[in-house]
Amino acid sequence: MRAALESRLNQIWYRQEPPPWFLRMLVPLYRLVYSFDQKRHLKNRASDLEAKCIIVVGNLTVGGSGKTPLLIHLCELFKAAGFSPAVISRGYGRKDSHQRVVGPDSDPELVGDEPLLIARRCGVPVVVGSSRIKSARLLFAKGFDLVLSDDGLQHRRLPRAIEICVVDGQRGFGNGLMLPAGPLREDLSRLETVDHVVINGSEPADAKQPGLPDGIQSIRMDIHATKVYSIGENLSWRLSQFSGCRVSAVAGISNPDRFFSLLRQARIEVTEHVFPDHHEFGQEDFEKLPDDLPVIMTEKDAVKCMKLKLKNAWYVSIEAHLPSEWEERLIREARGIVHES
């Protein structure tokens, strides 16, 4: 039922299908509640974190836009530049509300799939908790000089030195309407106040981003996938080695079409298997797949499947690439903030 609801909303939000009247009527109510919530956040802003180097990586729309690969890339970038970065997250979809430090062997049900993926890929401390404020305080108390917030653009109670808004270059802002008639959490005018707008790819590369207001400066992020890794075995292949093969492609993410397109660009014949975003995978999900086909999934889905003892199952590792000039500018901004704090 959840998958059907997500599919229906995506049809309304991103495929130019007019939203039903009852969704349009709920938009003013959403605006009112959101405005009240933002005023409450600003009134209770954590003043003790105002001078700290907190970088929020978020978006304006519901669902994935490319935050996780960007955040992983930034962790590696700041580590290489001599910072001691750490990550905070609420751990969307996890079955626990306690504050937890995420390790590479953590249970994804307790910490969330994206925080676990970040911890495994980056080797930096990741703390999940219902309060981003408490998580940030914990990390700064331990001596880390830079904290990256996974999402939280709308959580104004958390002070931030730098805001980065990620935009899905394929889907843009959909129909441009606020929730629930559209995918927007905030009005597009919010882009005028963030520090950086990052567009996660588009086709073609020089296309004007759909819905991006005039005058908003942005930089482009490209996602590259070159290797696949086996689940449960110490094997890796180049993605090109699957060229010409037919595979069962599994995706429990917000925009599965992006993943399927990535595989097809590598000349892989794809049989699509779509699951809800943040789906909790079980053995039964794979028993219905053809036994003679290899299974390829996203890395975010794979962290939830490591204990399932799947055979001939693989995940795609992706890397984010951004302009070096922008990276150097971001490092200078962060260094200035850290030195002043």
Coordinates of C-alpha atoms in Angstrom, one line a residue:
M1 CA 0.0 0.0 0.0
R2 CA 2.9 2.4 0.8
A3 CA 4.5 1.7 -2.6
A4 CA 1.2 2.4 -4.3
L5 CA 0.7 5.7 -2.4
E6 CA 4.3 6.8 -3.2
S7 CA 3.7 6.0 -6.9
R8 CA 0.4 7.9 -7.0
L9 CA 1.9 11.0 -5.3
N10 CA 4.8 10.9 -7.7
Q11 CA 2.4 10.8 -10.7
I12 CA 0.7 13.9 -9.3
W13 CA 3.8 15.8 -8.2
Y14 CA 6.2 15.0 -11.1
R15 CA 4.2 14.0 -14.1
Q16 CA 2.0 17.1 -14.7
E17 CA -1.1 15.4 -13.5
P18 CA -3.4 18.0 -11.9
P19 CA -3.6 17.5 -8.1
P20 CA -7.0 16.6 -6.7
W21 CA -9.0 19.4 -5.2
F22 CA -8.7 18.0 -1.7
L23 CA -4.9 18.1 -1.8
R24 CA -5.0 21.7 -3.1
M25 CA -7.3 22.7 -0.3
L26 CA -4.9 21.4 2.3
V27 CA -2.0 23.6 1.1
P28 CA -3.0 26.7 3.1
L29 CA -3.2 24.5 6.2
Y30 CA 0.2 23.2 5.6
R31 CA 1.6 26.7 5.1
L32 CA 0.0 27.9 8.3
V33 CA 1.4 24.9 10.4
Y34 CA 4.8 25.3 8.7
S35 CA 5.0 29.0 9.4
F36 CA 4.1 28.5 13.1
D37 CA 6.6 25.7 13.4
Q38 CA 9.4 27.9 11.9
K39 CA 8.7 30.7 14.3
R40 CA 8.8 28.3 17.2
H41 CA 12.2 27.0 16.0
L42 CA 13.7 30.4 15.6
K43 CA 12.5 31.5 19.1
N44 CA 14.2 28.4 20.6
R45 CA 17.3 28.5 18.5
A46 CA 20.4 26.9 20.2
S47 CA 22.5 30.0 20.8
D48 CA 25.4 28.0 22.1
L49 CA 26.0 26.5 18.6
E50 CA 25.7 29.8 16.7
A51 CA 29.5 30.2 16.3
K52 CA 30.2 26.6 15.4
C53 CA 30.8 25.3 11.9
I54 CA 27.6 23.4 11.1
I55 CA 26.9 22.7 7.5
V56 CA 23.4 21.7 6.6
V57 CA 22.9 19.6 3.5
G58 CA 19.2 19.5 2.6
N59 CA 16.6 20.1 0.0
L60 CA 13.2 21.7 -0.6
T61 CA 11.4 18.7 -1.8
V62 CA 10.1 15.4 -0.2
G63 CA 12.2 12.4 -1.1
G64 CA 15.7 11.9 -2.4
S65 CA 17.6 14.5 -4.4
G66 CA 21.2 13.4 -4.0
K67 CA 22.0 14.6 -0.4
T68 CA 23.7 11.4 0.7
P69 CA 26.3 11.1 -2.1
L70 CA 27.1 14.8 -1.7
L71 CA 27.4 14.5 2.1
I72 CA 29.8 11.5 1.7
H73 CA 31.9 13.5 -0.8
L74 CA 32.0 16.5 1.6
C75 CA 33.1 14.3 4.5
E76 CA 36.0 13.0 2.4
L77 CA 36.8 16.5 1.1
F78 CA 37.0 18.0 4.6
K79 CA 39.1 15.1 5.9
A80 CA 41.6 15.6 3.1
A81 CA 41.7 19.4 3.9
G82 CA 42.7 18.7 7.5
F83 CA 39.3 19.1 9.3
S84 CA 37.9 16.6 11.8
P85 CA 34.3 16.3 10.5
A86 CA 31.4 14.4 11.9
V87 CA 27.8 13.8 10.8
I88 CA 24.4 14.2 12.6
S89 CA 21.2 12.7 11.3
R90 CA 17.7 11.8 12.6
G91 CA 18.0 8.5 10.9
Y92 CA 14.7 8.5 9.0
G93 CA 12.7 5.3 9.3
R94 CA 14.6 3.8 12.1
K95 CA 12.8 1.8 14.9
D96 CA 14.5 3.7 17.8
S97 CA 14.4 7.2 19.2
H98 CA 17.5 7.0 21.3
Q99 CA 20.7 8.9 20.5
R100 CA 23.2 6.4 19.0
V101 CA 26.7 6.5 17.6
V102 CA 26.7 4.7 14.3
G103 CA 29.4 2.1 13.5
P104 CA 30.0 0.1 10.4
D105 CA 28.3 -2.9 12.1
S106 CA 25.3 -1.1 13.5
D107 CA 21.8 -2.4 12.9
P108 CA 20.1 -0.4 10.2
E109 CA 16.8 -0.8 11.9
L110 CA 18.1 1.1 14.9
V111 CA 20.2 3.8 13.1
G112 CA 18.7 4.1 9.6
D113 CA 20.0 3.1 6.2
E114 CA 21.6 6.4 5.2
P115 CA 23.5 7.1 8.4
L116 CA 24.9 3.5 8.3
L117 CA 25.9 4.0 4.6
I118 CA 27.7 7.3 5.5
A119 CA 29.5 5.7 8.5
R120 CA 30.7 2.8 6.3
R121 CA 31.9 4.9 3.4
C122 CA 33.5 7.8 5.2
G123 CA 34.9 6.4 8.5
V124 CA 33.8 9.5 10.3
P125 CA 31.6 9.7 13.5
V126 CA 27.9 9.6 12.7
V127 CA 25.4 10.3 15.5
V128 CA 21.7 9.7 15.1
G129 CA 19.0 11.0 17.4
S130 CA 15.7 12.7 17.6
S131 CA 17.4 16.0 18.5
R132 CA 20.0 17.3 16.1
I133 CA 20.9 19.9 18.7
K134 CA 21.9 17.3 21.3
S135 CA 23.8 15.3 18.6
A136 CA 25.8 18.4 17.5
R137 CA 26.6 19.3 21.1
L138 CA 27.9 15.8 21.8
L139 CA 30.3 15.9 18.8
F140 CA 31.6 19.4 19.4
A141 CA 32.2 18.4 23.1
K142 CA 34.3 15.5 21.8
G143 CA 36.6 17.9 19.9
F144 CA 35.3 17.7 16.3
D145 CA 35.5 21.0 14.5
L146 CA 33.0 20.7 11.8
V147 CA 29.5 19.0 11.8
L148 CA 27.6 18.1 8.7
S149 CA 23.8 17.8 9.1
D150 CA 22.1 15.2 7.0
D151 CA 19.0 17.1 6.1
G152 CA 17.6 19.7 8.5
L153 CA 17.3 22.6 6.1
Q154 CA 13.8 23.3 7.5
H155 CA 14.9 22.7 11.2
R156 CA 15.7 26.4 12.0
R157 CA 16.3 25.6 15.7
L158 CA 19.7 24.2 14.6
P159 CA 22.1 27.1 13.9
R160 CA 24.0 26.7 10.7
A161 CA 27.1 28.4 9.3
I162 CA 26.5 27.2 5.7
E163 CA 23.4 25.9 4.0
I164 CA 23.6 23.7 0.9
C165 CA 20.4 22.9 -1.0
V166 CA 20.5 19.9 -3.3
V167 CA 18.1 19.9 -6.3
D168 CA 17.2 16.8 -8.4
G169 CA 18.2 17.8 -11.9
Q170 CA 15.9 15.3 -13.5
R171 CA 12.7 16.0 -11.5
G172 CA 13.4 19.5 -10.4
F173 CA 10.6 20.9 -8.2
G174 CA 7.8 18.9 -9.9
N175 CA 4.6 20.9 -10.3
G176 CA 6.1 23.6 -8.1
L177 CA 3.3 23.3 -5.4
M178 CA 3.6 23.0 -1.7
L179 CA 2.7 19.9 0.2
P180 CA 0.5 17.9 -0.1
A181 CA -0.5 19.1 -3.6
G182 CA 3.2 19.2 -4.6
P183 CA 6.5 18.0 -3.3
L184 CA 7.7 21.3 -1.9
R185 CA 8.4 21.6 1.8
E186 CA 9.1 25.3 1.4
D187 CA 8.5 28.0 -1.1
L188 CA 11.0 28.4 -3.9
S189 CA 11.9 31.8 -2.6
R190 CA 13.9 29.9 0.1
L191 CA 16.6 29.3 -2.5
E192 CA 17.5 33.0 -2.3
T193 CA 18.6 32.6 1.4
V194 CA 20.7 29.4 1.1
D195 CA 24.5 29.7 0.6
H196 CA 24.9 27.1 -2.2
V197 CA 22.5 25.4 -4.6
V198 CA 23.8 22.1 -6.0
I199 CA 22.1 20.5 -9.0
N200 CA 22.3 16.8 -9.1
G201 CA 22.8 16.2 -12.8
S202 CA 20.4 16.8 -15.7
E203 CA 19.9 15.6 -19.2
P204 CA 21.4 17.2 -21.3
A205 CA 24.2 18.6 -19.1
D206 CA 23.5 22.3 -20.1
A207 CA 19.7 22.2 -19.8
K208 CA 18.0 24.9 -17.8
Q209 CA 16.9 23.3 -14.5
P210 CA 13.1 23.0 -14.4
G211 CA 11.6 25.3 -11.9
L212 CA 14.8 27.0 -10.8
P213 CA 14.0 30.7 -10.3
D214 CA 15.8 33.2 -12.5
G215 CA 18.9 34.7 -10.8
I216 CA 19.7 31.7 -8.6
Q217 CA 23.3 30.6 -9.1
S218 CA 24.0 26.9 -8.9
I219 CA 26.7 24.4 -9.5
R220 CA 26.4 21.0 -11.0
M221 CA 27.1 17.7 -9.3
D222 CA 27.6 14.6 -11.4
I223 CA 27.2 11.0 -10.2
H224 CA 29.6 8.4 -11.5
A225 CA 29.2 4.6 -11.0
T226 CA 32.2 2.5 -12.0
K227 CA 32.2 -0.5 -9.7
V228 CA 29.8 -3.1 -8.2
Y229 CA 30.5 -5.1 -5.1
S230 CA 29.1 -8.4 -4.1
I231 CA 26.9 -8.7 -1.0
G232 CA 28.3 -11.2 1.4
E233 CA 31.5 -11.9 -0.6
N234 CA 34.7 -10.1 -1.1
L235 CA 34.3 -9.5 -4.8
S236 CA 34.1 -6.4 -7.0
W237 CA 33.6 -5.9 -10.7
R238 CA 33.6 -3.0 -13.0
L239 CA 30.1 -2.0 -13.9
S240 CA 30.9 -2.4 -17.5
Q241 CA 31.4 -6.1 -17.0
F242 CA 27.6 -6.4 -16.7
S243 CA 27.2 -4.8 -20.1
G244 CA 24.8 -6.9 -22.3
C245 CA 23.5 -8.8 -19.3
R246 CA 19.9 -8.9 -18.0
V247 CA 19.6 -8.2 -14.3
S248 CA 17.0 -7.9 -11.6
A249 CA 17.4 -4.2 -10.6
V250 CA 16.1 -3.6 -7.0
A251 CA 15.5 0.0 -5.8
G252 CA 13.9 1.1 -2.5
I253 CA 14.7 4.7 -3.0
S254 CA 12.6 7.9 -3.7
N255 CA 13.6 8.1 -7.3
P256 CA 14.2 4.6 -8.7
D257 CA 14.1 5.8 -12.3
R258 CA 17.5 7.5 -11.8
F259 CA 19.1 4.2 -10.6
F260 CA 17.5 2.2 -13.5
S261 CA 18.7 4.8 -16.0
L262 CA 22.2 4.6 -14.6
L263 CA 22.2 0.9 -15.3
R264 CA 20.8 1.3 -18.8
Q265 CA 23.5 3.8 -19.6
A266 CA 26.0 1.0 -18.9
R267 CA 24.1 -1.1 -21.5
I268 CA 22.6 -3.4 -18.9
E269 CA 19.2 -4.9 -19.6
V270 CA 17.1 -4.0 -16.6
T271 CA 14.1 -5.8 -15.1
E272 CA 12.7 -3.3 -12.6
H273 CA 11.7 -4.1 -9.0
V274 CA 10.5 -1.1 -7.2
F275 CA 10.1 -0.9 -3.4
P276 CA 9.0 2.0 -1.1
D277 CA 11.7 4.4 0.0
H278 CA 13.6 3.1 3.0
H279 CA 12.0 -0.3 2.6
E280 CA 12.9 -2.9 5.2
F281 CA 14.1 -5.8 3.0
G282 CA 13.5 -9.4 4.0
Q283 CA 14.3 -12.8 2.4
E284 CA 10.7 -12.9 1.0
D285 CA 11.4 -9.9 -1.2
F286 CA 14.0 -11.8 -3.2
E287 CA 12.4 -15.2 -3.3
K288 CA 10.0 -14.0 -6.0
L289 CA 12.8 -12.7 -8.3
P290 CA 14.1 -14.9 -11.1
D291 CA 16.8 -17.3 -9.8
D292 CA 18.8 -17.1 -13.0
L293 CA 19.4 -13.4 -13.0
P294 CA 21.9 -11.5 -10.9
V295 CA 20.5 -8.9 -8.5
I296 CA 21.8 -5.4 -8.6
M297 CA 20.7 -2.7 -6.1
T298 CA 21.7 0.6 -4.7
E299 CA 24.3 0.9 -1.9
K300 CA 21.7 2.4 0.4
D301 CA 19.5 -0.7 0.0
A302 CA 22.5 -3.1 0.3
V303 CA 23.3 -2.0 3.9
K304 CA 19.9 -3.5 4.9
C305 CA 20.6 -6.8 3.0
M306 CA 24.0 -7.7 4.3
K307 CA 22.6 -10.4 6.7
L308 CA 20.2 -12.0 4.2
K309 CA 22.8 -14.3 2.7
L310 CA 21.8 -13.4 -0.9
K311 CA 23.4 -15.2 -3.8
N312 CA 24.6 -13.4 -6.9
A313 CA 23.6 -10.1 -5.4
W314 CA 25.5 -6.9 -6.0
Y315 CA 25.4 -3.2 -5.2
V316 CA 26.5 -0.2 -7.2
S317 CA 29.0 2.2 -5.5
I318 CA 28.6 5.8 -6.7
E319 CA 30.8 8.8 -6.5
A320 CA 29.9 12.5 -6.6
H321 CA 32.0 14.9 -8.7
L322 CA 31.8 18.7 -8.3
P323 CA 33.8 21.6 -9.7
S324 CA 37.2 22.0 -7.9
E325 CA 36.8 25.8 -7.7
W326 CA 33.6 25.4 -5.7
E327 CA 35.2 22.8 -3.4
E328 CA 38.1 25.2 -2.7
R329 CA 35.7 28.0 -2.0
L330 CA 33.7 25.8 0.4
I331 CA 36.9 24.8 2.2
R332 CA 37.9 28.5 2.6
E333 CA 34.5 29.4 4.0
A334 CA 34.6 26.5 6.5
R335 CA 38.2 27.3 7.6
G336 CA 37.3 30.9 8.3
I337 CA 34.4 29.8 10.5
V338 CA 36.4 27.2 12.4
H339 CA 39.2 29.7 13.1
E340 CA 36.8 32.3 14.4
S341 CA 34.9 29.8 16.7

